[in-house]
CSV table of C-alpha atoms in Angstrom, one decimal:
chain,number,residue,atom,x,y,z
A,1,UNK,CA,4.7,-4.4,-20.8
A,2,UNK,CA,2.3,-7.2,-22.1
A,3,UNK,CA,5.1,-9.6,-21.5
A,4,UNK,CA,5.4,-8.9,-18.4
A,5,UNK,CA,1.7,-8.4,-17.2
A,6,UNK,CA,0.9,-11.9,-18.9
A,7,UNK,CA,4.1,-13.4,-17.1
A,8,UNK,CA,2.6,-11.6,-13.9
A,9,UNK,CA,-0.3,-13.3,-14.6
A,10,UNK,CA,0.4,-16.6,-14.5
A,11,UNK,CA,1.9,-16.0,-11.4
A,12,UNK,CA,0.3,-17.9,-8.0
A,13,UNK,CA,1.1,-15.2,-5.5
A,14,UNK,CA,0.0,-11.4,-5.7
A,15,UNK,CA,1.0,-9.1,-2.9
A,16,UNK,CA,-0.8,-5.8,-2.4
A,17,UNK,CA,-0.1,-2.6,-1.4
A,18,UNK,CA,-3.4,-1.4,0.4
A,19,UNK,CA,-3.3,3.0,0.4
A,20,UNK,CA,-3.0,4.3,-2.9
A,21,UNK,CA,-3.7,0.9,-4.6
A,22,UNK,CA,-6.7,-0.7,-3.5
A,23,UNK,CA,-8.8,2.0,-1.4
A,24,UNK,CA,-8.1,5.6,-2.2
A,25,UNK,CA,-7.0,6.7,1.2
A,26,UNK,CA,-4.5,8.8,0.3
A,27,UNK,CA,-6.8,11.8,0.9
A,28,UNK,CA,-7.6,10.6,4.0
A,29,UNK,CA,-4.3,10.4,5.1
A,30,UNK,CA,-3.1,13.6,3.8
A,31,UNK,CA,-6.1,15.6,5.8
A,32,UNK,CA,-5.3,14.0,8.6
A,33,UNK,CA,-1.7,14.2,8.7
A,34,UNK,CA,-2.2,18.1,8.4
A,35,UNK,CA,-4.4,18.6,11.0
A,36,UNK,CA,-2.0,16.6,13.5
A,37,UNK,CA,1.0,18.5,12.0
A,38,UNK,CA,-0.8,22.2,12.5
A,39,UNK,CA,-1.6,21.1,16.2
A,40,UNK,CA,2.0,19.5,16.9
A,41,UNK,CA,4.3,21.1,14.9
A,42,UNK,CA,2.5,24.2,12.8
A,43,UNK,CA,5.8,25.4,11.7
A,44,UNK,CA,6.3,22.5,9.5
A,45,UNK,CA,3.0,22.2,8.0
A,46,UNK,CA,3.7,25.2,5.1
A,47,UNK,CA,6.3,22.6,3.9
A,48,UNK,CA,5.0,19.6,4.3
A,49,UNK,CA,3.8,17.9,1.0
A,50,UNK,CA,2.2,14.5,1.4
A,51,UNK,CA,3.4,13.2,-1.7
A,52,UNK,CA,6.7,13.1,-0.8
A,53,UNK,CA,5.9,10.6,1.6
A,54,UNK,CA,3.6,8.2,0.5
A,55,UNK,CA,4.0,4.5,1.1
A,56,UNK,CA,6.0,5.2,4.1
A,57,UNK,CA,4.9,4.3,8.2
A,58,UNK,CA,3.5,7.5,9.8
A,59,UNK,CA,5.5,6.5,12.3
A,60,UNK,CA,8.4,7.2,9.6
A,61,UNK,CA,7.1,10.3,8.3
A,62,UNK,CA,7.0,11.9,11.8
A,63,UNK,CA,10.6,10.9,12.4
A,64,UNK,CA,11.5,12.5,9.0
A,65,UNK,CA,9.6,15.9,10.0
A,66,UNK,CA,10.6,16.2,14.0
A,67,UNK,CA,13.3,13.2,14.6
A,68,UNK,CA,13.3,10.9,17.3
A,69,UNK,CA,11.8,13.3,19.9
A,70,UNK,CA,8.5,13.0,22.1
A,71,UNK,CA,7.0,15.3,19.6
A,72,UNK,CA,7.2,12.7,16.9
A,73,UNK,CA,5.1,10.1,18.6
A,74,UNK,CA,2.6,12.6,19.4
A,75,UNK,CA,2.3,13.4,16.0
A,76,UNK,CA,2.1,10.3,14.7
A,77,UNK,CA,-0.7,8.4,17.5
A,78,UNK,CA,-2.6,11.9,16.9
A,79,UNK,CA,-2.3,11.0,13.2
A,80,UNK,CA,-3.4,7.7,13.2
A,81,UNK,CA,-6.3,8.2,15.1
A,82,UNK,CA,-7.2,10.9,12.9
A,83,UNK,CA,-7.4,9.6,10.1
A,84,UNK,CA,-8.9,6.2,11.4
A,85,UNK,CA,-11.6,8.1,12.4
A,86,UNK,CA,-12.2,8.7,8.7
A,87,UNK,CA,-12.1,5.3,7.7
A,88,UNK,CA,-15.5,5.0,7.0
A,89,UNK,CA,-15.5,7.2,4.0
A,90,UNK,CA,-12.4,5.5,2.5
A,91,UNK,CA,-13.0,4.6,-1.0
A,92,UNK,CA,-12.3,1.1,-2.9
A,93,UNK,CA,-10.8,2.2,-6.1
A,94,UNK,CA,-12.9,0.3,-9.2
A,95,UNK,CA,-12.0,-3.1,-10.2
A,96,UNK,CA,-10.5,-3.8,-7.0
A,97,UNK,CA,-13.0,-6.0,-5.5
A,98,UNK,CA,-13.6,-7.7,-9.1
A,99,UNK,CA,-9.4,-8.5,-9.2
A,100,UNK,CA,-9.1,-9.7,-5.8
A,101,UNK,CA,-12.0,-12.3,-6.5
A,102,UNK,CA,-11.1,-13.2,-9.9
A,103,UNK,CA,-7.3,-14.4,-8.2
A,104,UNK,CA,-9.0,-16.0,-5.1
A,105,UNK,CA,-11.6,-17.7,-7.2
A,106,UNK,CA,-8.8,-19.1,-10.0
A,107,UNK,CA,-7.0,-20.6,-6.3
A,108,UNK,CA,-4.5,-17.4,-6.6
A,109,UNK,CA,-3.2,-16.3,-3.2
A,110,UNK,CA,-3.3,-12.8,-2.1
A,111,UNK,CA,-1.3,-11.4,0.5
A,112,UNK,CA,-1.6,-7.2,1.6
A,113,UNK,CA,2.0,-5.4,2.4
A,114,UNK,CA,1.2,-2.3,3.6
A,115,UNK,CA,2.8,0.9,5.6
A,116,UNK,CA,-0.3,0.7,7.9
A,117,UNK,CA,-0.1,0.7,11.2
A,118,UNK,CA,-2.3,-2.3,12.3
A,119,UNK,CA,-5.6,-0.8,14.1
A,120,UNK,CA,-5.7,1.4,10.8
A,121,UNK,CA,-5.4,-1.3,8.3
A,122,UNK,CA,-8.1,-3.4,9.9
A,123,UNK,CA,-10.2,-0.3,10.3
A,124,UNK,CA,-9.8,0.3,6.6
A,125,UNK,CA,-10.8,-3.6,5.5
A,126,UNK,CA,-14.1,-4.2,7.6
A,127,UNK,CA,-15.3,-0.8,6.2
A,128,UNK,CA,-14.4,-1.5,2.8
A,129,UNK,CA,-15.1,-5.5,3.0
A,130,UNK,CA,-11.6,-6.3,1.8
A,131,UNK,CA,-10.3,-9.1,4.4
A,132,UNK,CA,-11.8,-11.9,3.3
A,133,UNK,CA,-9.9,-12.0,-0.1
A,134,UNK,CA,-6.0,-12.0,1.9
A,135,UNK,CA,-4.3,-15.5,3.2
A,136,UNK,CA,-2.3,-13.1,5.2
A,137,UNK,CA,-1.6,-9.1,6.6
A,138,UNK,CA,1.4,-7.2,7.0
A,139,UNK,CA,1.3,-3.8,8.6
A,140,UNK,CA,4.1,-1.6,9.9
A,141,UNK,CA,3.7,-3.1,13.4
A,142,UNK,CA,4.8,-6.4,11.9
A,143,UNK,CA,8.1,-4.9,10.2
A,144,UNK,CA,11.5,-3.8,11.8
A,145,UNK,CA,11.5,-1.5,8.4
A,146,UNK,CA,9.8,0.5,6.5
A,147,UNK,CA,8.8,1.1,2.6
A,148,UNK,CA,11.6,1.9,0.6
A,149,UNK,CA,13.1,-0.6,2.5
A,150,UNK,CA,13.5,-3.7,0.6
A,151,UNK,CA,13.8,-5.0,4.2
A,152,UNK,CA,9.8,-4.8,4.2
A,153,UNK,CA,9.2,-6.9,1.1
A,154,UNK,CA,12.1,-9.4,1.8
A,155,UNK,CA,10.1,-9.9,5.3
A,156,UNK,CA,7.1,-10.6,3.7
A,157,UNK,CA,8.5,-13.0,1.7
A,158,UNK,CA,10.1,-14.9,4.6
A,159,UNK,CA,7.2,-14.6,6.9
A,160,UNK,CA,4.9,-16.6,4.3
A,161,UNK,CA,7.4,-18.6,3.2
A,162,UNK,CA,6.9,-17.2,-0.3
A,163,UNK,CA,9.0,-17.5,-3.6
A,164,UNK,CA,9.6,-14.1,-5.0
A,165,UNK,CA,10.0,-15.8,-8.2
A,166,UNK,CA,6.3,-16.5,-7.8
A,167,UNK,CA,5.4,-13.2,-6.9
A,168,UNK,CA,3.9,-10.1,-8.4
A,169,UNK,CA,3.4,-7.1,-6.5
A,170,UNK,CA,0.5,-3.8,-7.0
A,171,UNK,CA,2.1,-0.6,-5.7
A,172,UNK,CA,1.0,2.7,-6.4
A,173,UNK,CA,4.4,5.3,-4.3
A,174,UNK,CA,7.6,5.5,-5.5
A,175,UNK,CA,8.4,4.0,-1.9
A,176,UNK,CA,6.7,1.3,-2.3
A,177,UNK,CA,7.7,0.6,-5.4
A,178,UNK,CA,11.9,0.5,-4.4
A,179,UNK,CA,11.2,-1.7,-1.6
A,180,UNK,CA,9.0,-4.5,-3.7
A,181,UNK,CA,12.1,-3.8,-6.7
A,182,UNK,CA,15.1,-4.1,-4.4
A,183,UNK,CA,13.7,-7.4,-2.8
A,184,UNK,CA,13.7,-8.8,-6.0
A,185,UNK,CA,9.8,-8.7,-6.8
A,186,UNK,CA,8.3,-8.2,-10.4
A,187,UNK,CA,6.4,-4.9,-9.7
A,188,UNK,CA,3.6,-3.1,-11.2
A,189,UNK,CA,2.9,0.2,-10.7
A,190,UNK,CA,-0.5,0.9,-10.9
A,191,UNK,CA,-2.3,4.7,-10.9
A,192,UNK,CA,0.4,5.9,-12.8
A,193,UNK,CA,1.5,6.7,-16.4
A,194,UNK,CA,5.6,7.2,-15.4
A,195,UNK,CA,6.3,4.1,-13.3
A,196,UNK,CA,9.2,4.0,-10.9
A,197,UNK,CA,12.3,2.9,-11.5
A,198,UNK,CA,11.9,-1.4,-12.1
A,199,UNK,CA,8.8,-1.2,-12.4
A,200,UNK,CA,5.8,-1.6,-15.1
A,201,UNK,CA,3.3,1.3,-15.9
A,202,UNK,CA,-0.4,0.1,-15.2
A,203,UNK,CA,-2.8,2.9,-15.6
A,204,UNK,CA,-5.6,1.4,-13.0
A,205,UNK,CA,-6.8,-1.7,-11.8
A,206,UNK,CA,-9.5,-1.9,-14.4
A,207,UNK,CA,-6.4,-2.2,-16.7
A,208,UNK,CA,-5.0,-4.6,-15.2
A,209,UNK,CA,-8.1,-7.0,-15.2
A,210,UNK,CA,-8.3,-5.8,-18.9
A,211,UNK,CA,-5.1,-7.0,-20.3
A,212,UNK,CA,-4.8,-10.1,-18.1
A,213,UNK,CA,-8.1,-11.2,-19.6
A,214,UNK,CA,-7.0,-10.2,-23.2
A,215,UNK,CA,-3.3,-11.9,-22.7
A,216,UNK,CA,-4.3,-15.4,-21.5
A,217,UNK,CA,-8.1,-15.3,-22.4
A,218,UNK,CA,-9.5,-15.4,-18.8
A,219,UNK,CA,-7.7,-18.3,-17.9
A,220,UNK,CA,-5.8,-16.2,-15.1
């Protein structure tokens, strides 16, 4: 794991998964996604486990639970503005703030990849003051795919005109994770002690910062 986290390091471009890894949304998400689910489609809300979704669209996660019907883009513009109407209580996990500077300030370049549709993901920023630190934004609007896609990473990569050799990514779902993996990106898996397949274990971000420092002094 050190290898690879001082590797990662050294690395000039970082791409970010935003829900789950940076701002602890996934809450959020989950309350809201049940409350469009019990007005849409109640039958389905007894088996619905948010977890087995996370990292994907909500535009995907409708689809999975009512198909390609009417009823599915109900449920997911009812979910989105659900939840962005909680978006003001999101939460910036710790260390966040204090990683994303350090790479901006040592002339890293951070990009955000995210499942998001766009209106949430910029809702989700300005409340949490997390724009400024990203050369660039991908949402779910921007992507003819979605996480576990590697079709979403690979696009990211093309986009910005980005070496994935270059590249590290921060995911924290098991979606996420096989897209970023499957395009061929070095992967960390952060908020986790089992770490999807391809990818390394990081407990939190205050690791991250705390074995990056202690690998290559600071220098990073």
């Amino acid at each position: 794991m050190t290898a690879v986290l001082a590797d990662a390091c050294a690395r000039r471009v970082w791409l970010f998964d935003l829900d789950g890894t940076l701002v602890d949304s996934c809450p959020a998400h989950e309350a809201a996604f049940r409350q469009a689910i019990a007005e849409v489609a109640p039958d389905r809300l007894a088996s619905f486990r948010y977890a087995d979704h996370a990292g994907a669209s909500t535009r995907e996660v409708a689809v999975r639970l009512l198909g390609e019907t009417g009823e599915a883009d109900r449920l997911a513009r009812l979910k989105q503005r659900l939840y962005r109407e909680r978006a003001g209580v999101v939460a910036v996990f710790p260390g966040a703030r204090r990683l994303l500077g350090r790479l901006v300030a040592a002339g890293r370049d951070a990009y955000l990849v995210t499942s998001g549709s766009r209106a949430s993901v910029a809702r989700v920023l300005a409340a949490c003051s997390l724009g400024a630190y990203f050369r660039g934004v991908l949402t779910s609007d921007d992507v003819p795919a979605s996480k576990p896609d590697p079709a979403f990473y690979a696009y990211a990569c093309a986009h910005w005109g980005l070496d994935p050799g270059a590249a590290v990514v921060l995911e924290d779902s098991a979606h996420g994770v096989a897209s970023a993996v499957g395009a061929g990106l070095t992967t960390l898996h952060v908020h986790t002690a089992e770490p999807a397949p391809g990818a390394v274990a990081v407990r939190d971000l205050e690791q991250i910062l705390s074995l990056l420092y202690a690998e290559v002094g600071g220098a990073c």
